Tab-separated table of C-alpha atoms in Angstrom:
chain	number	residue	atom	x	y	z
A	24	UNK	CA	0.000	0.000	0.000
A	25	UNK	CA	1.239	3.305	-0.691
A	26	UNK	CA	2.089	5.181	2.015
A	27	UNK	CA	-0.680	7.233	4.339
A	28	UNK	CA	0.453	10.918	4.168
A	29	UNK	CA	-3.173	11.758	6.053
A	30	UNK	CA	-4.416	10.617	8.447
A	31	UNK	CA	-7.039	13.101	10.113
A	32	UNK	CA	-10.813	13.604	10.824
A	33	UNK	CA	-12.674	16.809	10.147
A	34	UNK	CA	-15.526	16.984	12.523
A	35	UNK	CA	-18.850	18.344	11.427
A	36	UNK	CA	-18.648	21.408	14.076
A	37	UNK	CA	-15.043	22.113	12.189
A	38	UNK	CA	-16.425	21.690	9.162
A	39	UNK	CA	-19.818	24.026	9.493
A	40	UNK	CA	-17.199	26.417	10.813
A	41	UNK	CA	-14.992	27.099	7.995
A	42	UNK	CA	-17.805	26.861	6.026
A	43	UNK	CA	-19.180	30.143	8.221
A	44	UNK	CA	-15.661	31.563	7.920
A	45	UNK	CA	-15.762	31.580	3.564
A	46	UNK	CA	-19.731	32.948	4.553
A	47	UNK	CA	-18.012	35.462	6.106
A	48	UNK	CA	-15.365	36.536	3.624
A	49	UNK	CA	-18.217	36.779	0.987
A	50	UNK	CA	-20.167	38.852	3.668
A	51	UNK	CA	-17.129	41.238	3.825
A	52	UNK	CA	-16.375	41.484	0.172
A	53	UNK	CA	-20.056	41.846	-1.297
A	54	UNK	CA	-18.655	44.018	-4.507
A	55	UNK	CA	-17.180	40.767	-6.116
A	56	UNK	CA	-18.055	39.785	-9.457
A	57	UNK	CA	-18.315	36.797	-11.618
A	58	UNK	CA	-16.796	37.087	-14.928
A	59	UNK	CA	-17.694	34.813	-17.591
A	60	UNK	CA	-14.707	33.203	-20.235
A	61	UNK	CA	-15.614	36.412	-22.414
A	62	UNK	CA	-15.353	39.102	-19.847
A	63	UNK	CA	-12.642	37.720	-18.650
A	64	UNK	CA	-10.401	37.479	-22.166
A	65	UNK	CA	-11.737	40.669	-22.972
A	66	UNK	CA	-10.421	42.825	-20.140
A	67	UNK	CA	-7.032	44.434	-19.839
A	68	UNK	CA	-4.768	42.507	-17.242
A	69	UNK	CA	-3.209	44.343	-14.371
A	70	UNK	CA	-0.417	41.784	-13.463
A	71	UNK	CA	2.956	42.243	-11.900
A	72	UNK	CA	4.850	44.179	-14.255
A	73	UNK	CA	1.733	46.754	-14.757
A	74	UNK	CA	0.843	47.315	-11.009
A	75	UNK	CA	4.157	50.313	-11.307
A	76	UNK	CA	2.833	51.756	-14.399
A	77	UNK	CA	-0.611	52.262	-12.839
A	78	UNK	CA	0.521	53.599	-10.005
A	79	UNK	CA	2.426	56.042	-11.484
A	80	UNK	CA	-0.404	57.088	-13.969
A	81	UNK	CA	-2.536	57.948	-10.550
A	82	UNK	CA	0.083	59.515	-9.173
A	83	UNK	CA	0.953	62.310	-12.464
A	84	UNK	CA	-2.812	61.885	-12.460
A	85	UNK	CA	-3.423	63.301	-9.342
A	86	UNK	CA	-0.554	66.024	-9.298
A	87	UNK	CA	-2.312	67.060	-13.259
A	88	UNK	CA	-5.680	66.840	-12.988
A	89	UNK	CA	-6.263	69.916	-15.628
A	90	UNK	CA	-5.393	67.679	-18.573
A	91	UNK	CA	-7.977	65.121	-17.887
A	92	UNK	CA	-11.293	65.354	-19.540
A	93	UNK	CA	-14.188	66.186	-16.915
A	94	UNK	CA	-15.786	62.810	-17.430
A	95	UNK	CA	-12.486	61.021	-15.838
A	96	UNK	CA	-13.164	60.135	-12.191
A	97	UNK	CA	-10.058	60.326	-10.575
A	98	UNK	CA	-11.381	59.071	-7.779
A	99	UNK	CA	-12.755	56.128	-8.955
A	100	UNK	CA	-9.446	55.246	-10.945
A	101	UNK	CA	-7.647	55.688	-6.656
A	102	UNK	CA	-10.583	53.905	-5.652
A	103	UNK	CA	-9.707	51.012	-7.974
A	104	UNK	CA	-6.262	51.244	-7.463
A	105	UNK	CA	-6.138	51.073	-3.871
A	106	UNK	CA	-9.089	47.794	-3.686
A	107	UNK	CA	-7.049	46.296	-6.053
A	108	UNK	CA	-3.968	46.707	-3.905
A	109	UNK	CA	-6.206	45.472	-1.076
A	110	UNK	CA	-7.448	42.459	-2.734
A	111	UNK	CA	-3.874	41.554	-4.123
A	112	UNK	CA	-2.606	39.627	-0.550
A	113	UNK	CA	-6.541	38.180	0.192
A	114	UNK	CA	-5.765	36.520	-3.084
A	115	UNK	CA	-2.627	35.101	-2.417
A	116	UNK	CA	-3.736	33.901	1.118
A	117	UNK	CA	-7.106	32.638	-0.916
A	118	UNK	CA	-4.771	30.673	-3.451
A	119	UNK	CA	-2.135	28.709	-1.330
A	120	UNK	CA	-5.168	27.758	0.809
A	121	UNK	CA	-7.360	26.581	-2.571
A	122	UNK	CA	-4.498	24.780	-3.753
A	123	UNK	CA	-3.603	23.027	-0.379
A	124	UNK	CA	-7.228	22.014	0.015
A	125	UNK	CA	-6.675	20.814	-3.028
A	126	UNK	CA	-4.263	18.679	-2.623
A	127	UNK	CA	-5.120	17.112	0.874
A	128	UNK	CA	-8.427	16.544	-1.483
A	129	UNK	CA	-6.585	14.457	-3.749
A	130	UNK	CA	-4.424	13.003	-1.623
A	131	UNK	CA	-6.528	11.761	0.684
A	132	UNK	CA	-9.251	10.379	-2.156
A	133	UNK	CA	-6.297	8.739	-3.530
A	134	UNK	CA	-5.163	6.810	-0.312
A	135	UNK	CA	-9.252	5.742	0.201
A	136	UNK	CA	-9.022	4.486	-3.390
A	137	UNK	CA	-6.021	2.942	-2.759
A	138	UNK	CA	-8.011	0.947	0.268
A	139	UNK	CA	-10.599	0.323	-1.869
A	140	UNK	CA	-9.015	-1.515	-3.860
A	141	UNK	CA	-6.883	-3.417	-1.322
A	142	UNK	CA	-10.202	-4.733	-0.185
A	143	UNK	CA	-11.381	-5.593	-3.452
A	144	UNK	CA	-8.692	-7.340	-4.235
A	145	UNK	CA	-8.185	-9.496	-0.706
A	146	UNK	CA	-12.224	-10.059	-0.992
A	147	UNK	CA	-11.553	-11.299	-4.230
A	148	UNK	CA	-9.004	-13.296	-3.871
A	149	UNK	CA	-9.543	-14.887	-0.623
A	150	UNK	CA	-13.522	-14.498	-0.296
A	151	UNK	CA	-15.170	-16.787	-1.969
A	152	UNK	CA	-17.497	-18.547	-0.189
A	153	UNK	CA	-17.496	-16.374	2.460
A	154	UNK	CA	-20.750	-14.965	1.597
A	155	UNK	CA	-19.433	-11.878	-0.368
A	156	UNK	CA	-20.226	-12.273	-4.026
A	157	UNK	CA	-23.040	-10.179	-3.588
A	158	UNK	CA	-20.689	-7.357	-2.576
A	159	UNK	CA	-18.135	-8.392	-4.479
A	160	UNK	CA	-20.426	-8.502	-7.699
A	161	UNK	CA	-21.098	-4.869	-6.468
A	162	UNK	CA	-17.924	-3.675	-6.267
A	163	UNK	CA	-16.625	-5.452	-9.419
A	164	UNK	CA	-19.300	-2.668	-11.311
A	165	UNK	CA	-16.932	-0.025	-11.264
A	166	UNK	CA	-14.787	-1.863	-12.940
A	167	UNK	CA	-17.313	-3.211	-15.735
A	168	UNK	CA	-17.303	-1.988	-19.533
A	169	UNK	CA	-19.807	-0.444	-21.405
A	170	UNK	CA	-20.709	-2.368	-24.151
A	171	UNK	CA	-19.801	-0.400	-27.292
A	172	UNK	CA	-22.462	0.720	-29.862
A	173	UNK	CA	-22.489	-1.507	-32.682
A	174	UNK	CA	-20.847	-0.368	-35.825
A	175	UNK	CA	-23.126	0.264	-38.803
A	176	UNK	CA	-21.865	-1.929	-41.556
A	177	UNK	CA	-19.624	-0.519	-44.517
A	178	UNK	CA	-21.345	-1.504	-47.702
């Protein structure tokens, strides 16, 4: 057997509350959005190597308002600025945690397959007559092929 990285239990208490906690962050962050696959290829990126040019545009922005049109809201573009800059570490924090759920996730649904199949294969082999076809019929399922589609014959 491969070895057992996890070995934990995540009561139901635990559970209900980190499921308040994420209830909570989307409580405290009610302005988010939900982009679809088109909104979100459409949009100009603000990564890494932009975050210094935009700062710098609100900054000669701020000290020269008189060449902006009157329709710019320079305090929506700080407004922006600075949530973004807020945001930017909630991310992060958000993202190692996603991907470490992540992996436990897989991980640990690995190791129970892993069981799963030890069993299968002990029950299998050593079983019969022991009153488990039944089960073992049931477990053997997952492992059952569909039956293709017949071909339609080539004249």
């Amino acid at each position: 057997m491969t070895a057992n990285r996890i070995s934990a239990n995540l009561s139901k208490t635990d559970r209900e509350a980190v499921m308040q906690a994420i209830a909570t962050i989307k409580e405290k962050l009610p302005f988010l959005v939900d982009l679809t696959t088109e909104e979100r290829k459409a949009l100009p990126k603000l990564g890494d190597k932009s975050r210094a040019f935009v700062s710098k545009a609100l900054e000669v922005a701020g000290q020269n308002p008189d060449f902006l049109p009157r329709s710019f809201d320079l305090d929506e573009m700080r407004r922006d600025v600075e949530l973004f800059e807020a945001l930017y570490p909630i991310l992060l924090s958000l993202s190692q945690l996603q991907e470490l759920v992540d992996d436990t996730f897989v991980a640990v649904g690995s190791e129970a397959y892993a069981a799963g199949l030890m069993v299968y294969n002990y029950a299998k082999a050593s079983g019969k007559g022991a009153g488990l076809d039944a089960a073992l019929d049931d477990l053997g399922r997952r492992f059952a092929r569909k039956a293709r589609k017949a071909r339609a014959q080539i004249s």
